[in-house]
Amino acid sequence: MPLLVLPWTALAGGDPVAPHRFRDWQVSALDAARSEAVLERGGTRYRVRLAALSAEAAGRIRAAHAAGAPVNVRVPVDAMDFAGDDLRGVTPDCRERAFGWADLRALAARHTSVGDLLAALPRDALQRFTFVHQSRASNPAAVTAERPRVLRFGTDGRTILAYTCAPGGPDRLEVITFDDAAARFRLHLLSYGPAPLADAAGATRLERVGAGWAAHDPASCRGCHGGDDPRPNWEGYPEWTSAFGSDNDQVGHLDGERFVPNADGERYLAFRRATADDPCYATLPWPTEGPAHYPYVALPKHENLRFRPNTGLTLALARLNARRLARKLRAHPRYPDVERAILREALRCAPQAEIEAEVRAALPQYASEPDEPFDYYRFDPRSPRSGGPVLYFAGRHLGLRDADWNLAFAPHPDLQTSPLYITGQWPMPRFVQSVLLRDLARARPALRGVERTARRTERIFGAQHACVDDIAGQPWIAEDVRQRACAALPPTQPTAKPTPAPAPPAPVPPADPGLALVTARCHPCHAADEPLPFFANEAAARAAVRTRPDFVTAVMDATAVHDDWCPMPEDGVCLTEPERNLLKNWLEALR
């Protein structure tokens, strides 16, 4: 599986720089007075400052220009600037207009159909889009390579629109936004037909919007987006099997200046030809002039991010999801017990074994985790190479599921998936560490300086993508700042021995031990006000058992212990075997 691997060099202050290799590019212009050259290939142009290059590299560019020959040269990214491409009329990057739910709602109130609403969207907002030809969302049978589902979004990933261009136009608009203040993703449905049905739990909030309706956090969406703390479903870099540009956003290659499509590109171009006059797809912000393969790329993967919508969405969502994970961690009542160890790991303040011992002392459940290193490759948060195995294992006991670490589709919010998620840049724990350190530095002046993060997207793709890096990045800390930050972290406080209290009176045994177990261990996630209230009371449990033949088996599978770990309960404290037997007998007695 190809990864974005670049050689990094630390400069003063700790910022990384990636040398960029231009292979077979034309030197289309040379300005001797300004000591600048323009390198161009396939309509994409970069301005290079020759004075910032080595004498050998600058001489190679000058010689290629004089001979009219292509050049192969390595250029530091801080010596080059993106100088334009063949796009006209669009700026699918951080220069686009900010556009959130309030803007969309105000626009929706002035129209009477989803098609009219899409046509009225401002052209300079939400300028990025990709096409999904296989979908597990609503009405998947309507999504094909001939009529793919549309994802239209902003460069920073904070607003995503999804809809299907069915004959007659889309009937509803599905929206995911990111709430910065709450560090949460929000789900919305917009339609102009009958009012959507409220779910039985009452969690869906309905709102009249002009001639239409908006449903907020609807149950039909929460079920596939992670439950009551939802997130988008989007595959990780570099393969998006359900979308065009499935392999690294490339739909072909350049033979000289001629575009040669691959199999994915052939299907994409066929779709574009067949829908050239389709009013639904025409509402997208297409450039007035640009290559036929837009919005996908024909150049090697390091080139302009404006032609790589799948990669761009992964980069943005990984950072937003890190903010969500950091918020979930800090909301847990046990987080103060492990905060110091998590921050010491982020800052590399001590050997890993010492930090693990600190967490084991704070979380007795952690003692059951394996001692041997989980040495998968670096994008797996369980691996030491990810830089955050303590963060991952502590998170498991603080309410983070494996499905929280990635954005893979999960058909049920209680199901576990692998925590592996390839972002294309940093491992997910690094993003989370960056958020935790940045927020901590704002609150503690002694830690000022650790909030700096490696601006990798901007370094690789240019300043027009800086808004992605503002969300989070890997902590990139100068050694003197790191040492000062480690010293500023408060020491572990020894736990004082409490004064023995008089023994409480023996509790009265509950009339129904099975119901008592369900109330104590299941209600935190499955009570009456939760999305899946299977155990709200005995009547709800009886209804589940009698209407779902596989319910008891599913519950027992979900509570099974595998190597000292269990999918449920989500607090990380597994049911004992006697408790599981009690639960099973209680459920079977309800048949």
mmCIF file of N, CA and C in Angstrom, residues 368-489:
data_model
loop_
_atom_site.group_PDB
_atom_site.id
_atom_site.type_symbol
_atom_site.label_atom_id
_atom_site.label_comp_id
_atom_site.label_asym_id
_atom_site.label_seq_id
_atom_site.Cartn_x
_atom_site.Cartn_y
_atom_site.Cartn_z
ATOM 1 N N SER A 368 -4.265 -5.220 32.782
ATOM 2 C CA SER A 368 -4.548 -6.424 31.999
ATOM 3 C C SER A 368 -4.093 -6.306 30.556
ATOM 4 N N GLU A 369 -3.623 -5.129 30.137
ATOM 5 C CA GLU A 369 -3.162 -4.972 28.761
ATOM 6 C C GLU A 369 -1.847 -5.729 28.576
ATOM 7 N N PRO A 370 -1.585 -6.246 27.382
ATOM 8 C CA PRO A 370 -0.362 -7.024 27.159
ATOM 9 C C PRO A 370 0.886 -6.174 27.317
ATOM 10 N N ASP A 371 1.949 -6.802 27.831
ATOM 11 C CA ASP A 371 3.218 -6.103 28.002
ATOM 12 C C ASP A 371 4.009 -6.037 26.705
ATOM 13 N N GLU A 372 3.825 -7.043 25.834
ATOM 14 C CA GLU A 372 4.614 -7.055 24.611
ATOM 15 C C GLU A 372 4.145 -5.933 23.677
ATOM 16 N N PRO A 373 5.079 -5.317 22.954
ATOM 17 C CA PRO A 373 4.687 -4.198 22.076
ATOM 18 C C PRO A 373 3.797 -4.674 20.937
ATOM 19 N N PHE A 374 2.802 -3.857 20.656
ATOM 20 C CA PHE A 374 1.904 -4.128 19.534
ATOM 21 C C PHE A 374 2.533 -3.449 18.326
ATOM 22 N N ASP A 375 3.452 -4.135 17.666
ATOM 23 C CA ASP A 375 4.340 -3.450 16.719
ATOM 24 C C ASP A 375 3.809 -3.499 15.292
ATOM 25 N N TYR A 376 2.560 -3.052 15.100
ATOM 26 C CA TYR A 376 2.074 -2.889 13.754
ATOM 27 C C TYR A 376 2.654 -1.592 13.202
ATOM 28 N N TYR A 377 2.336 -1.284 11.944
ATOM 29 C CA TYR A 377 2.988 -0.094 11.423
ATOM 30 C C TYR A 377 2.350 1.179 11.955
ATOM 31 N N ARG A 378 2.977 2.311 11.688
ATOM 32 C CA ARG A 378 2.811 3.490 12.510
ATOM 33 C C ARG A 378 1.420 4.098 12.502
ATOM 34 N N PHE A 379 0.571 3.764 11.529
ATOM 35 C CA PHE A 379 -0.771 4.351 11.537
ATOM 36 C C PHE A 379 -1.731 3.592 12.455
ATOM 37 N N ASP A 380 -1.282 2.488 13.070
ATOM 38 C CA ASP A 380 -2.114 1.770 14.024
ATOM 39 C C ASP A 380 -1.844 2.346 15.412
ATOM 40 N N PRO A 381 -2.857 2.917 16.084
ATOM 41 C CA PRO A 381 -2.604 3.579 17.374
ATOM 42 C C PRO A 381 -2.123 2.643 18.465
ATOM 43 N N ARG A 382 -2.255 1.326 18.271
ATOM 44 C CA ARG A 382 -1.747 0.386 19.265
ATOM 45 C C ARG A 382 -0.235 0.215 19.187
ATOM 46 N N SER A 383 0.353 0.662 18.098
ATOM 47 C CA SER A 383 1.771 0.445 17.857
ATOM 48 C C SER A 383 2.625 1.532 18.485
ATOM 49 N N PRO A 384 3.776 1.166 19.080
ATOM 50 C CA PRO A 384 4.694 2.216 19.555
ATOM 51 C C PRO A 384 5.098 3.173 18.447
ATOM 52 N N ARG A 385 5.106 2.704 17.222
ATOM 53 C CA ARG A 385 5.502 3.571 16.118
ATOM 54 C C ARG A 385 4.476 4.661 15.834
ATOM 55 N N SER A 386 3.264 4.520 16.367
ATOM 56 C CA SER A 386 2.259 5.571 16.197
ATOM 57 C C SER A 386 2.524 6.755 17.115
ATOM 58 N N GLY A 387 3.385 6.561 18.104
ATOM 59 C CA GLY A 387 3.662 7.618 19.059
ATOM 60 C C GLY A 387 2.633 7.757 20.157
ATOM 61 N N GLY A 388 1.605 6.877 20.183
ATOM 62 C CA GLY A 388 0.552 7.062 21.181
ATOM 63 C C GLY A 388 -0.093 5.807 21.701
ATOM 64 N N PRO A 389 0.656 4.708 21.955
ATOM 65 C CA PRO A 389 -0.024 3.505 22.461
ATOM 66 C C PRO A 389 -0.622 3.696 23.849
ATOM 67 N N VAL A 390 0.013 4.494 24.712
ATOM 68 C CA VAL A 390 -0.569 4.754 26.036
ATOM 69 C C VAL A 390 -1.865 5.540 25.880
ATOM 70 N N LEU A 391 -1.861 6.530 24.984
ATOM 71 C CA LEU A 391 -3.082 7.287 24.709
ATOM 72 C C LEU A 391 -4.190 6.357 24.245
ATOM 73 N N TYR A 392 -3.864 5.421 23.356
ATOM 74 C CA TYR A 392 -4.885 4.497 22.847
ATOM 75 C C TYR A 392 -5.417 3.591 23.950
ATOM 76 N N PHE A 393 -4.528 2.922 24.689
ATOM 77 C CA PHE A 393 -4.989 1.959 25.685
ATOM 78 C C PHE A 393 -5.695 2.655 26.845
ATOM 79 N N ALA A 394 -5.218 3.838 27.248
ATOM 80 C CA ALA A 394 -5.938 4.581 28.274
ATOM 81 C C ALA A 394 -7.318 4.993 27.756
ATOM 82 N N GLY A 395 -7.366 5.405 26.488
ATOM 83 C CA GLY A 395 -8.638 5.807 25.911
ATOM 84 C C GLY A 395 -9.666 4.700 25.914
ATOM 85 N N ARG A 396 -9.208 3.458 25.750
ATOM 86 C CA ARG A 396 -10.148 2.337 25.783
ATOM 87 C C ARG A 396 -10.882 2.256 27.106
ATOM 88 N N HIS A 397 -10.229 2.686 28.172
ATOM 89 C CA HIS A 397 -10.850 2.648 29.489
ATOM 90 C C HIS A 397 -11.516 3.962 29.848
ATOM 91 N N LEU A 398 -11.458 4.904 28.932
ATOM 92 C CA LEU A 398 -12.107 6.202 29.150
ATOM 93 C C LEU A 398 -13.206 6.453 28.119
ATOM 94 N N GLY A 399 -13.735 5.381 27.534
ATOM 95 C CA GLY A 399 -14.904 5.518 26.671
ATOM 96 C C GLY A 399 -14.644 5.604 25.192
ATOM 97 N N LEU A 400 -13.385 5.504 24.727
ATOM 98 C CA LEU A 400 -13.112 5.541 23.293
ATOM 99 C C LEU A 400 -13.165 4.126 22.723
ATOM 100 N N ARG A 401 -14.032 3.940 21.731
ATOM 101 C CA ARG A 401 -14.102 2.658 21.037
ATOM 102 C C ARG A 401 -13.101 2.635 19.897
ATOM 103 N N ASP A 402 -12.798 1.442 19.412
ATOM 104 C CA ASP A 402 -11.923 1.356 18.251
ATOM 105 C C ASP A 402 -12.517 2.101 17.062
ATOM 106 N N ALA A 403 -13.847 2.072 16.942
ATOM 107 C CA ALA A 403 -14.507 2.760 15.831
ATOM 108 C C ALA A 403 -14.368 4.272 15.930
ATOM 109 N N ASP A 404 -14.005 4.799 17.105
ATOM 110 C CA ASP A 404 -13.802 6.238 17.228
ATOM 111 C C ASP A 404 -12.502 6.683 16.573
ATOM 112 N N TRP A 405 -11.516 5.792 16.506
ATOM 113 C CA TRP A 405 -10.208 6.175 15.991
ATOM 114 C C TRP A 405 -10.178 6.266 14.475
ATOM 115 N N ASN A 406 -11.100 5.610 13.808
ATOM 116 C CA ASN A 406 -11.115 5.707 12.354
ATOM 117 C C ASN A 406 -12.475 6.217 11.906
ATOM 118 N N LEU A 407 -12.638 6.360 10.603
ATOM 119 C CA LEU A 407 -13.898 6.861 10.054
ATOM 120 C C LEU A 407 -14.536 5.818 9.145
ATOM 121 N N ALA A 408 -14.184 4.556 9.362
ATOM 122 C CA ALA A 408 -14.730 3.488 8.537
ATOM 123 C C ALA A 408 -16.214 3.303 8.833
ATOM 124 N N PHE A 409 -16.934 2.871 7.811
ATOM 125 C CA PHE A 409 -18.361 2.617 7.978
ATOM 126 C C PHE A 409 -18.575 1.495 8.985
ATOM 127 N N ALA A 410 -19.433 1.704 9.971
ATOM 128 C CA ALA A 410 -19.828 0.667 10.917
ATOM 129 C C ALA A 410 -21.342 0.546 10.849
ATOM 130 N N PRO A 411 -21.876 -0.627 10.517
ATOM 131 C CA PRO A 411 -23.320 -0.741 10.330
ATOM 132 C C PRO A 411 -24.119 -0.636 11.622
ATOM 133 N N HIS A 412 -23.449 -0.555 12.756
ATOM 134 C CA HIS A 412 -24.143 -0.461 14.033
ATOM 135 C C HIS A 412 -23.216 0.256 15.006
ATOM 136 N N PRO A 413 -23.716 1.221 15.771
ATOM 137 C CA PRO A 413 -22.812 2.002 16.636
ATOM 138 C C PRO A 413 -22.138 1.184 17.726
ATOM 139 N N ASP A 414 -22.668 0.010 18.068
ATOM 140 C CA ASP A 414 -22.048 -0.810 19.096
ATOM 141 C C ASP A 414 -20.973 -1.735 18.532
ATOM 142 N N LEU A 415 -20.880 -1.834 17.202
ATOM 143 C CA LEU A 415 -19.893 -2.723 16.623
ATOM 144 C C LEU A 415 -18.509 -2.100 16.685
ATOM 145 N N GLN A 416 -17.515 -2.956 16.880
ATOM 146 C CA GLN A 416 -16.135 -2.502 16.896
ATOM 147 C C GLN A 416 -15.533 -2.666 15.503
ATOM 148 N N THR A 417 -14.601 -1.811 15.180
ATOM 149 C CA THR A 417 -13.821 -1.950 13.964
ATOM 150 C C THR A 417 -12.360 -1.845 14.352
ATOM 151 N N SER A 418 -11.475 -2.052 13.426
ATOM 152 C CA SER A 418 -10.064 -1.857 13.715
ATOM 153 C C SER A 418 -9.800 -0.383 13.995
ATOM 154 N N PRO A 419 -8.903 -0.060 14.938
ATOM 155 C CA PRO A 419 -8.585 1.350 15.180
ATOM 156 C C PRO A 419 -7.692 1.940 14.099
ATOM 157 N N LEU A 420 -7.212 1.123 13.186
ATOM 158 C CA LEU A 420 -6.290 1.586 12.152
ATOM 159 C C LEU A 420 -6.991 2.562 11.206
ATOM 160 N N TYR A 421 -6.399 3.733 11.015
ATOM 161 C CA TYR A 421 -6.917 4.696 10.043
ATOM 162 C C TYR A 421 -5.734 5.440 9.448
ATOM 163 N N ILE A 422 -5.519 5.280 8.157
ATOM 164 C CA ILE A 422 -4.391 5.914 7.489
ATOM 165 C C ILE A 422 -4.819 7.308 7.053
ATOM 166 N N THR A 423 -4.202 8.311 7.630
ATOM 167 C CA THR A 423 -4.560 9.688 7.310
ATOM 168 C C THR A 423 -3.765 10.228 6.131
ATOM 169 N N GLY A 424 -2.650 9.585 5.781
ATOM 170 C CA GLY A 424 -1.799 10.084 4.713
ATOM 171 C C GLY A 424 -0.715 11.007 5.206
ATOM 172 N N GLN A 425 -0.798 11.421 6.475
ATOM 173 C CA GLN A 425 0.241 12.289 7.036
ATOM 174 C C GLN A 425 0.690 11.737 8.381
ATOM 175 N N TRP A 426 0.032 12.139 9.477
ATOM 176 C CA TRP A 426 0.430 11.673 10.790
ATOM 177 C C TRP A 426 -0.524 10.589 11.271
ATOM 178 N N PRO A 427 -0.077 9.709 12.169
ATOM 179 C CA PRO A 427 -1.013 8.778 12.813
ATOM 180 C C PRO A 427 -2.039 9.543 13.650
ATOM 181 N N MET A 428 -3.221 8.978 13.798
ATOM 182 C CA MET A 428 -4.283 9.663 14.525
ATOM 183 C C MET A 428 -3.892 10.047 15.952
ATOM 184 N N PRO A 429 -3.139 9.214 16.715
ATOM 185 C CA PRO A 429 -2.758 9.674 18.053
ATOM 186 C C PRO A 429 -1.973 10.979 18.042
ATOM 187 N N ARG A 430 -1.171 11.205 17.000
ATOM 188 C CA ARG A 430 -0.415 12.453 16.935
ATOM 189 C C ARG A 430 -1.344 13.660 16.818
ATOM 190 N N PHE A 431 -2.400 13.515 16.041
ATOM 191 C CA PHE A 431 -3.363 14.609 15.935
ATOM 192 C C PHE A 431 -4.009 14.886 17.296
ATOM 193 N N VAL A 432 -4.408 13.815 17.995
ATOM 194 C CA VAL A 432 -5.058 13.991 19.295
ATOM 195 C C VAL A 432 -4.094 14.638 20.284
ATOM 196 N N GLN A 433 -2.852 14.170 20.307
ATOM 197 C CA GLN A 433 -1.862 14.764 21.196
ATOM 198 C C GLN A 433 -1.689 16.253 20.919
ATOM 199 N N SER A 434 -1.702 16.607 19.643
ATOM 200 C CA SER A 434 -1.546 18.012 19.280
ATOM 201 C C SER A 434 -2.685 18.853 19.836
ATOM 202 N N VAL A 435 -3.913 18.348 19.739
ATOM 203 C CA VAL A 435 -5.059 19.088 20.268
ATOM 204 C C VAL A 435 -4.938 19.233 21.782
ATOM 205 N N LEU A 436 -4.595 18.143 22.475
ATOM 206 C CA LEU A 436 -4.475 18.196 23.928
ATOM 207 C C LEU A 436 -3.395 19.180 24.356
ATOM 208 N N LEU A 437 -2.239 19.144 23.689
ATOM 209 C CA LEU A 437 -1.143 20.037 24.048
ATOM 210 C C LEU A 437 -1.486 21.491 23.729
ATOM 211 N N ARG A 438 -2.124 21.705 22.588
ATOM 212 C CA ARG A 438 -2.460 23.078 22.206
ATOM 213 C C ARG A 438 -3.446 23.690 23.188
ATOM 214 N N ASP A 439 -4.472 22.923 23.570
ATOM 215 C CA ASP A 439 -5.463 23.449 24.504
ATOM 216 C C ASP A 439 -4.860 23.634 25.892
ATOM 217 N N LEU A 440 -3.965 22.737 26.277
ATOM 218 C CA LEU A 440 -3.324 22.866 27.579
ATOM 219 C C LEU A 440 -2.428 24.095 27.625
ATOM 220 N N ALA A 441 -1.706 24.355 26.533
ATOM 221 C CA ALA A 441 -0.804 25.508 26.498
ATOM 222 C C ALA A 441 -1.574 26.818 26.626
ATOM 223 N N ARG A 442 -2.798 26.838 26.125
ATOM 224 C CA ARG A 442 -3.602 28.053 26.243
ATOM 225 C C ARG A 442 -4.007 28.318 27.691
ATOM 226 N N ALA A 443 -4.108 27.237 28.469
ATOM 227 C CA ALA A 443 -4.547 27.376 29.859
ATOM 228 C C ALA A 443 -3.384 27.514 30.834
ATOM 229 N N ARG A 444 -2.195 27.052 30.448
ATOM 230 C CA ARG A 444 -1.046 27.078 31.365
ATOM 231 C C ARG A 444 0.117 27.801 30.698
ATOM 232 N N PRO A 445 0.392 29.032 31.113
ATOM 233 C CA PRO A 445 1.483 29.795 30.486
ATOM 234 C C PRO A 445 2.829 29.082 30.543
ATOM 235 N N ALA A 446 3.066 28.256 31.579
ATOM 236 C CA ALA A 446 4.348 27.560 31.692
ATOM 237 C C ALA A 446 4.577 26.586 30.550
ATOM 238 N N LEU A 447 3.506 26.204 29.864
ATOM 239 C CA LEU A 447 3.632 25.252 28.755
ATOM 240 C C LEU A 447 3.568 25.943 27.401
ATOM 241 N N ARG A 448 3.644 27.254 27.397
ATOM 242 C CA ARG A 448 3.556 27.981 26.130
ATOM 243 C C ARG A 448 4.693 27.548 25.206
ATOM 244 N N GLY A 449 4.361 27.310 23.975
ATOM 245 C CA GLY A 449 5.355 26.868 22.995
ATOM 246 C C GLY A 449 5.108 25.468 22.502
ATOM 247 N N VAL A 450 4.422 24.643 23.310
ATOM 248 C CA VAL A 450 4.186 23.265 22.864
ATOM 249 C C VAL A 450 3.003 23.183 21.904
ATOM 250 N N GLU A 451 2.296 24.314 21.728
ATOM 251 C CA GLU A 451 1.131 24.266 20.834
ATOM 252 C C GLU A 451 1.525 24.336 19.369
ATOM 253 N N ARG A 452 2.790 24.567 19.061
ATOM 254 C CA ARG A 452 3.213 24.604 17.659
ATOM 255 C C ARG A 452 3.072 23.215 17.051
ATOM 256 N N THR A 453 2.559 23.172 15.844
ATOM 257 C CA THR A 453 2.378 21.888 15.170
ATOM 258 C C THR A 453 2.997 21.935 13.787
ATOM 259 N N ALA A 454 3.365 20.769 13.311
ATOM 260 C CA ALA A 454 3.970 20.665 11.985
ATOM 261 C C ALA A 454 2.905 20.924 10.927
ATOM 262 N N ARG A 455 3.110 21.928 10.112
ATOM 263 C CA ARG A 455 2.121 22.338 9.111
ATOM 264 C C ARG A 455 2.402 21.588 7.819
ATOM 265 N N ARG A 456 2.135 20.287 7.844
ATOM 266 C CA ARG A 456 2.577 19.441 6.751
ATOM 267 C C ARG A 456 1.785 19.675 5.468
ATOM 268 N N THR A 457 0.479 19.873 5.577
ATOM 269 C CA THR A 457 -0.321 20.103 4.378
ATOM 270 C C THR A 457 0.125 21.371 3.668
ATOM 271 N N GLU A 458 0.342 22.427 4.448
ATOM 272 C CA GLU A 458 0.797 23.687 3.850
ATOM 273 C C GLU A 458 2.181 23.526 3.234
ATOM 274 N N ARG A 459 3.056 22.799 3.918
ATOM 275 C CA ARG A 459 4.411 22.624 3.407
ATOM 276 C C ARG A 459 4.432 21.873 2.088
ATOM 277 N N ILE A 460 3.589 20.875 1.959
ATOM 278 C CA ILE A 460 3.583 20.047 0.751
ATOM 279 C C ILE A 460 2.793 20.714 -0.371
ATOM 280 N N PHE A 461 1.623 21.265 -0.044
ATOM 281 C CA PHE A 461 0.694 21.702 -1.076
ATOM 282 C C PHE A 461 0.560 23.218 -1.207
ATOM 283 N N GLY A 462 1.163 23.985 -0.322
ATOM 284 C CA GLY A 462 1.136 25.424 -0.470
ATOM 285 C C GLY A 462 0.267 26.131 0.553
ATOM 286 N N ALA A 463 0.463 27.460 0.648
ATOM 287 C CA ALA A 463 -0.213 28.261 1.671
ATOM 288 C C ALA A 463 -1.717 28.310 1.473
ATOM 289 N N GLN A 464 -2.197 28.037 0.257
ATOM 290 C CA GLN A 464 -3.647 28.092 0.041
ATOM 291 C C GLN A 464 -4.377 26.951 0.736
ATOM 292 N N HIS A 465 -3.627 26.022 1.356
ATOM 293 C CA HIS A 465 -4.248 24.938 2.123
ATOM 294 C C HIS A 465 -3.926 25.037 3.606
ATOM 295 N N ALA A 466 -3.542 26.242 4.065
ATOM 296 C CA ALA A 466 -3.157 26.417 5.466
ATOM 297 C C ALA A 466 -4.317 26.201 6.419
ATOM 298 N N CYS A 467 -5.557 26.410 5.980
ATOM 299 C CA CYS A 467 -6.696 26.271 6.894
ATOM 300 C C CYS A 467 -6.869 24.835 7.368
ATOM 301 N N VAL A 468 -6.367 23.871 6.621
ATOM 302 C CA VAL A 468 -6.420 22.486 7.081
ATOM 303 C C VAL A 468 -5.462 22.299 8.247
ATOM 304 N N ASP A 469 -4.267 22.845 8.140
ATOM 305 C CA ASP A 469 -3.276 22.705 9.200
ATOM 306 C C ASP A 469 -3.674 23.437 10.476
ATOM 307 N N ASP A 470 -4.532 24.430 10.379
ATOM 308 C CA ASP A 470 -4.937 25.144 11.579
ATOM 309 C C ASP A 470 -5.786 24.273 12.497
ATOM 310 N N ILE A 471 -6.295 23.165 11.998
ATOM 311 C CA ILE A 471 -7.130 22.299 12.830
ATOM 312 C C ILE A 471 -6.261 21.517 13.811
ATOM 313 N N ALA A 472 -5.200 20.897 13.338
ATOM 314 C CA ALA A 472 -4.266 20.163 14.190
ATOM 315 C C ALA A 472 -3.176 19.579 13.324
ATOM 316 N N GLY A 473 -2.091 19.187 13.919
ATOM 317 C CA GLY A 473 -0.998 18.514 13.237
ATOM 318 C C GLY A 473 -0.157 17.792 14.263
ATOM 319 N N GLN A 474 0.937 17.182 13.843
ATOM 320 C CA GLN A 474 1.803 16.527 14.819
ATOM 321 C C GLN A 474 2.529 17.569 15.658
ATOM 322 N N PRO A 475 2.632 17.353 16.988
ATOM 323 C CA PRO A 475 3.446 18.275 17.782
ATOM 324 C C PRO A 475 4.880 18.298 17.256
ATOM 325 N N TRP A 476 5.375 19.467 17.002
ATOM 326 C CA TRP A 476 6.735 19.625 16.476
ATOM 327 C C TRP A 476 7.437 20.592 17.421
ATOM 328 N N ILE A 477 8.138 20.047 18.409
ATOM 329 C CA ILE A 477 8.574 20.820 19.560
ATOM 330 C C ILE A 477 10.100 20.885 19.591
ATOM 331 N N ALA A 478 10.637 22.079 19.666
ATOM 332 C CA ALA A 478 12.072 22.252 19.820
ATOM 333 C C ALA A 478 12.513 21.638 21.150
ATOM 334 N N GLU A 479 13.758 21.165 21.204
ATOM 335 C CA GLU A 479 14.215 20.409 22.362
ATOM 336 C C GLU A 479 14.150 21.228 23.645
ATOM 337 N N ASP A 480 14.531 22.515 23.591
ATOM 338 C CA ASP A 480 14.499 23.315 24.812
ATOM 339 C C ASP A 480 13.071 23.512 25.309
ATOM 340 N N VAL A 481 12.126 23.679 24.349
ATOM 341 C CA VAL A 481 10.719 23.816 24.740
ATOM 342 C C VAL A 481 10.199 22.510 25.324
ATOM 343 N N ARG A 482 10.593 21.412 24.725
ATOM 344 C CA ARG A 482 10.140 20.102 25.223
ATOM 345 C C ARG A 482 10.603 19.876 26.655
ATOM 346 N N GLN A 483 11.866 20.150 26.931
ATOM 347 C CA GLN A 483 12.387 19.932 28.278
ATOM 348 C C GLN A 483 11.687 20.842 29.289
ATOM 349 N N ARG A 484 11.444 22.091 28.879
ATOM 350 C CA ARG A 484 10.746 23.004 29.787
ATOM 351 C C ARG A 484 9.320 22.536 30.047
ATOM 352 N N ALA A 485 8.655 22.039 29.016
ATOM 353 C CA ALA A 485 7.280 21.567 29.173
ATOM 354 C C ALA A 485 7.227 20.337 30.073
ATOM 355 N N CYS A 486 8.164 19.412 29.896
ATOM 356 C CA CYS A 486 8.188 18.212 30.737
ATOM 357 C C CYS A 486 8.365 18.598 32.201
ATOM 358 N N ALA A 487 9.249 19.579 32.457
ATOM 359 C CA ALA A 487 9.483 20.005 33.834
ATOM 360 C C ALA A 487 8.268 20.719 34.423
ATOM 361 N N ALA A 488 7.458 21.327 33.560
ATOM 362 C CA ALA A 488 6.294 22.081 34.048
ATOM 363 C C ALA A 488 5.105 21.199 34.372
ATOM 364 N N LEU A 489 5.106 19.960 33.878
ATOM 365 C CA LEU A 489 3.982 19.071 34.185
ATOM 366 C C LEU A 489 3.987 18.754 35.670
#
